[in-house]
Short mmCIF file of C-alpha atoms and ligand atoms in Angstrom, two decimals:
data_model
loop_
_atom_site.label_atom_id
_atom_site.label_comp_id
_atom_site.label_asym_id
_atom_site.label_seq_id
_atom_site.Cartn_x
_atom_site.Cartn_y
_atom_site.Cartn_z
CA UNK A 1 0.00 0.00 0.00
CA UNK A 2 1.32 3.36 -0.71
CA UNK A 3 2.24 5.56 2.30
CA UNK A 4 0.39 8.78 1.04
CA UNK A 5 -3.15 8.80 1.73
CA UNK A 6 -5.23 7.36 -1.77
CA UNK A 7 -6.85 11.44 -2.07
CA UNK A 8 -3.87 12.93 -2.09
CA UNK A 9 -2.75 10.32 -4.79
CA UNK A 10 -5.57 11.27 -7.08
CA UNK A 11 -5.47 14.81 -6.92
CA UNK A 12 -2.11 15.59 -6.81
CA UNK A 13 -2.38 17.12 -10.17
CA UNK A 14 -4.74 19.68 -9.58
CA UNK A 15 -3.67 21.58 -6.03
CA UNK A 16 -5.93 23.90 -4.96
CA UNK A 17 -5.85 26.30 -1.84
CA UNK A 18 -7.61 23.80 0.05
CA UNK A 19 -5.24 21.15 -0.58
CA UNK A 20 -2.21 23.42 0.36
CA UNK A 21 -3.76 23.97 3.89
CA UNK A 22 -4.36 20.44 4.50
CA UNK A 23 -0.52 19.68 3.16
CA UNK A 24 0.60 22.06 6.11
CA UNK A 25 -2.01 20.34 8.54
CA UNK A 26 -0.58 17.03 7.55
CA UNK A 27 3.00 18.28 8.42
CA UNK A 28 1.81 19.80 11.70
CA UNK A 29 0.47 15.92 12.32
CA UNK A 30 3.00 14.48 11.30
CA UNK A 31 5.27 16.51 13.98
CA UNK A 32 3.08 16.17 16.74
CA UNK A 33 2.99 12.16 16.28
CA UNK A 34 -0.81 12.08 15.84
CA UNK A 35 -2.77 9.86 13.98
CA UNK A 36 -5.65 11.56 11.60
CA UNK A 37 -8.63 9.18 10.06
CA UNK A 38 -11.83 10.84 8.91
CA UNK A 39 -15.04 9.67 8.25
CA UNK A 40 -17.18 9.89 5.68
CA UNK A 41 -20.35 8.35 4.07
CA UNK A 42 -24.17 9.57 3.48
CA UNK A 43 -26.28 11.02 6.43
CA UNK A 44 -27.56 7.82 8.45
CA UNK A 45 -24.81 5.17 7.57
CA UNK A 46 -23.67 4.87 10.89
CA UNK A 47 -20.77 7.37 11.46
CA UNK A 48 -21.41 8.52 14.52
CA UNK A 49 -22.04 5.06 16.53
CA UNK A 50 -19.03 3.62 14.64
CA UNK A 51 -16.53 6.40 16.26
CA UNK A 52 -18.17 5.91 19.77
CA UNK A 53 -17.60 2.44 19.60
CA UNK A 54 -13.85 3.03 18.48
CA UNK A 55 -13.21 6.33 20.84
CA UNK A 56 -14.54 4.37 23.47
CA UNK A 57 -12.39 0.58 23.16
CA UNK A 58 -9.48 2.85 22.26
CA UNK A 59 -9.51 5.12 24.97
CA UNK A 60 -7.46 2.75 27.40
CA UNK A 61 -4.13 2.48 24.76
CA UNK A 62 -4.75 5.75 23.29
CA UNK A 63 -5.00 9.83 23.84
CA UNK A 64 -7.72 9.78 21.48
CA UNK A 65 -9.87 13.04 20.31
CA UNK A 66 -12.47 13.64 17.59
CA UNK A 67 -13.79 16.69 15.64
CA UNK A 68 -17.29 16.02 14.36
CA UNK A 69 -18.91 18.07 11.15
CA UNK A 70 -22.76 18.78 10.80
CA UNK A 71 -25.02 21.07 9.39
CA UNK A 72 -26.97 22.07 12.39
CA UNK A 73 -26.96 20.85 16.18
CA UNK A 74 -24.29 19.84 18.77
CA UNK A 75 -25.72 16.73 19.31
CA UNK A 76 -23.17 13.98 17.78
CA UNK A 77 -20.72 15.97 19.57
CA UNK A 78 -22.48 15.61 22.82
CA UNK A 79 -23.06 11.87 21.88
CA UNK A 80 -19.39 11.06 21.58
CA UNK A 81 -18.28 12.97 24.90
CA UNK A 82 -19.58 10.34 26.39
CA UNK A 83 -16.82 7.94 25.43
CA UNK A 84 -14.55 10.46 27.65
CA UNK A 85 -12.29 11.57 24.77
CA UNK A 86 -11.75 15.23 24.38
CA UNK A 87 -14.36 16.03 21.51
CA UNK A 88 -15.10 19.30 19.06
CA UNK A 89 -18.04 20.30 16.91
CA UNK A 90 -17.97 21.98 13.58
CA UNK A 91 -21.06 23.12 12.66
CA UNK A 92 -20.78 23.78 9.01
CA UNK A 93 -24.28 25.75 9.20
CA UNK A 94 -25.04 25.63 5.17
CA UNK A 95 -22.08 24.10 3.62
CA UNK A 96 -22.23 20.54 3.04
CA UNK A 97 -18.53 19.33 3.73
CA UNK A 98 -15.88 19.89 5.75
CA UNK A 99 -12.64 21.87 4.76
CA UNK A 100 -9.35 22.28 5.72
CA UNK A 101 -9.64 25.83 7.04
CA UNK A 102 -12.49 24.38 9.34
CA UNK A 103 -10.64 21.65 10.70
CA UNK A 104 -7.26 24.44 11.24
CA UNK A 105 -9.88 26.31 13.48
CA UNK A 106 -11.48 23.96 15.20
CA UNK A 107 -8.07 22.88 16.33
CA UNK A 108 -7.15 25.77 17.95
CA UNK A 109 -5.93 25.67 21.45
CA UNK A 110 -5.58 22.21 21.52
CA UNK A 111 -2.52 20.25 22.30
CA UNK A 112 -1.49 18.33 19.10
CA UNK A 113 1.50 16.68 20.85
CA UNK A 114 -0.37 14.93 23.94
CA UNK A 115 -3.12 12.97 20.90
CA UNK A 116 -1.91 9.78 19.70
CA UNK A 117 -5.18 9.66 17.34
CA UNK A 118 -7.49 12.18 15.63
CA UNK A 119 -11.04 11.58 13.98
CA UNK A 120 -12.77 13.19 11.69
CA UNK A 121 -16.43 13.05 11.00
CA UNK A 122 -17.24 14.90 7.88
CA UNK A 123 -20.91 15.81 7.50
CA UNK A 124 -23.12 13.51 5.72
CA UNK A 125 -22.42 13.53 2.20
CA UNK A 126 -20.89 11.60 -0.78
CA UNK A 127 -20.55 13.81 -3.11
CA UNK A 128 -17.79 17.30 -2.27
CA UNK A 129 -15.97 15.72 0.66
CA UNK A 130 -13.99 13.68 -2.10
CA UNK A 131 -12.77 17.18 -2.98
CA UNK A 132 -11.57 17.92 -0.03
CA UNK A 133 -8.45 16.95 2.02
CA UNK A 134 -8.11 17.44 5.31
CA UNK A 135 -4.86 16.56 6.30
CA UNK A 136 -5.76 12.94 6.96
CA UNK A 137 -3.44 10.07 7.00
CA UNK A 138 -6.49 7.36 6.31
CA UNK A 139 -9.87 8.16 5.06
CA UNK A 140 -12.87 5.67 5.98
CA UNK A 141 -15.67 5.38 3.56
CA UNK A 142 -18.70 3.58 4.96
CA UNK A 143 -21.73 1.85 3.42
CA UNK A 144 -24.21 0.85 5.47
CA UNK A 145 -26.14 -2.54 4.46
CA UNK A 146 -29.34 -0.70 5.02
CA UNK A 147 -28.59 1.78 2.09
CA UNK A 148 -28.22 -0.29 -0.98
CA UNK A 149 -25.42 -2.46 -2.66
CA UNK A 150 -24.52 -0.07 -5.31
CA UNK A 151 -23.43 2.97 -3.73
CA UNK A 152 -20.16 2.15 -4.56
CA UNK A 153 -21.25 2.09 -8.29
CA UNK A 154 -23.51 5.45 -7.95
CA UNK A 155 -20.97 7.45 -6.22
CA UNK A 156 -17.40 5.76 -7.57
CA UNK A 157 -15.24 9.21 -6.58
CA UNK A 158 -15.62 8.79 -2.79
CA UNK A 159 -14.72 5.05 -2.91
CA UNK A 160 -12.10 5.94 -5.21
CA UNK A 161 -10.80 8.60 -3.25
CA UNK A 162 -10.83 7.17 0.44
CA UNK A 163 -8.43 4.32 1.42
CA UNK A 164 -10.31 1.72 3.45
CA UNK A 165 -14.62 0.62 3.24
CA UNK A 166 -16.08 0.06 6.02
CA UNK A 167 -19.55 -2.12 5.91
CA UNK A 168 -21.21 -1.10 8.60
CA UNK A 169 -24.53 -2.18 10.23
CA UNK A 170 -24.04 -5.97 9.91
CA UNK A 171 -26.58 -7.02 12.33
CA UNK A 172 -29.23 -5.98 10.27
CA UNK A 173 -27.60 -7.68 7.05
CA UNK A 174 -30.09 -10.65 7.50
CA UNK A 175 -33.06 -8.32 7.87
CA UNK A 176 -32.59 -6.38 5.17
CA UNK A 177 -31.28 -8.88 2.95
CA UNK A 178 -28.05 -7.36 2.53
CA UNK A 179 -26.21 -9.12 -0.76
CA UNK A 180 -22.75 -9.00 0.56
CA UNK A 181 -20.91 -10.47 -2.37
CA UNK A 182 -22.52 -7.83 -4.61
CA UNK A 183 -21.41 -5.31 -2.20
CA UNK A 184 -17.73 -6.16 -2.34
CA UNK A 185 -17.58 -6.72 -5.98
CA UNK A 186 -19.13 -2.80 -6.41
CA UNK A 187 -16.50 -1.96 -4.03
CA UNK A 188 -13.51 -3.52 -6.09
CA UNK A 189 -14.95 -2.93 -9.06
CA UNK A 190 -14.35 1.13 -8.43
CA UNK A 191 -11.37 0.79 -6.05
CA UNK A 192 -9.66 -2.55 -6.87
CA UNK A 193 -7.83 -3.76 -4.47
CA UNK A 194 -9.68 -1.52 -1.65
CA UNK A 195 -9.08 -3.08 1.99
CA UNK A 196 -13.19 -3.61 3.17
CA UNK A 197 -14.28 -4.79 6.58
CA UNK A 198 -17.17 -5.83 7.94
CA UNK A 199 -18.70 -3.92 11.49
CA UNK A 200 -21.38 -3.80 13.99
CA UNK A 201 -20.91 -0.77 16.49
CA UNK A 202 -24.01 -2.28 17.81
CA UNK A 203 -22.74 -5.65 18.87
CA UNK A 204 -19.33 -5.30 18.71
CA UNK A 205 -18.91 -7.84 15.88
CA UNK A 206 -15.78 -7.08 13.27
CA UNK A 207 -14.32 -4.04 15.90
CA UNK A 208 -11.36 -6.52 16.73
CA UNK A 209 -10.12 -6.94 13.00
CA UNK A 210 -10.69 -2.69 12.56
CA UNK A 211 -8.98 -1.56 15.61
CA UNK A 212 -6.33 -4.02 15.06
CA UNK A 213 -5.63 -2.41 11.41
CA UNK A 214 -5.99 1.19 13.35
CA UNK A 215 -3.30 -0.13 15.67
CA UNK A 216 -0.93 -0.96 13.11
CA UNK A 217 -1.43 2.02 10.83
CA UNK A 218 -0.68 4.09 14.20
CA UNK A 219 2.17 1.73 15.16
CA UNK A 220 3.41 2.10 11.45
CA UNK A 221 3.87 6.52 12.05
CA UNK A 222 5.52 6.33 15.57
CA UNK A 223 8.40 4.23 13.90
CA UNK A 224 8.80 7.37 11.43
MG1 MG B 301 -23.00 11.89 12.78
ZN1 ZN B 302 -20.28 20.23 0.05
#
């Protein structure tokens, strides 16, 4: 796998301001020794319950922290709190992604240096947050099994652009009659080769294998 994040891969022909703030935020990362993995997939898919679950089994190894994008409201911020890690809200108000400049402010104040691991929740969206880095070292692109097993195939740039799938939702795969083999063959079939696992913040089922591949990733940048 290549060490630069997959969306800085695919646009690094076409630099825009936005990507020359998140280059700088990526530095400042990389010299505080902190982690960076955003979120992103449509409203609903499970975002929000997947990063409590993580915050909250990788708050005993970790300093972990999270900055959360909406719209409108407080409340996924006030949601994730809960896990105990230090927690931010960027409320958007009408823009429909997050951006590097919002993620430089929203940092403000805090201590870079003590975090071994930064989230990002991007608002709900598949469409302009493939436009937009944000300094990440590993983007997350999740598909619930509630929403369909060609999302991959309707909205190819933000599978293209992120660097790991994450199914989410499994316990309802039976109920809904989730196709899973169709799923995974959408996914490869617009990012071949894509790493893709399977997770239910709900029971628990398929954290082990994730947090395991977090863990190394993390591992993998304090050896740098
Ligand atoms: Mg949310
Ligand atoms: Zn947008």
């Amino acid at each position: 796998m290549s060490t630069q994040p997959r969306l800085v891969e695919v646009r690094q022909n076409v630099l825009k301001q936005n990507d020359l703030l998140a280059r700088s935020l990526r530095e400042r990362f990389r010299e505080a020794g902190v982690r960076v993995v955003s979120l992103v997939s449509s409203p609903g898919s499970g975002k929000t319950a997947l990063l409590e679950k993580m915050l909250t089994l990788l708050q005993s190894q970790y300093h972990v922290a999270a900055l959360v994008g909406d719209l409108a409201t407080e409340n996924d911020a006030a949601r994730l709190a809960r896990s105990g890690a230090a927690v931010r809200q960027i409320s958007t108000g009408t823009i429909c992604h997050l951006d590097a400049q919002m993620i430089e402010r929203a940092l403000e104040e805090w201590k870079l240096d003590e975090l071994d691991l930064l989230f990002i929740e991007n608002v709900g969206n598949l469409v302009c947050p493939s436009s937009y880095d944000l300094g990440e070292d590993l983007r997350l692109v999740l598909l619930s099994v509630t929403e369909g097993e060609d999302k991959p195939l309707k909205y190819p740039t933000i599978f293209n652009t992120a660097d790991v799938c994450v199914i989410t939702k499994m316990d309802l795969a039976d109920a809904v009659e989730f196709e899973a083999t169709a799923a995974h063959n959408n996914i490869q079939s617009v990012r071949p080769g894509m790493g893709v696992f399977e997770v239910s913040a709900k029971t628990g089922a398929g954290m082990d294998e994730l947090l395991r591949f977090l863990s190394a990733r993390i591992a993998k940048s304090e050896e740098v």
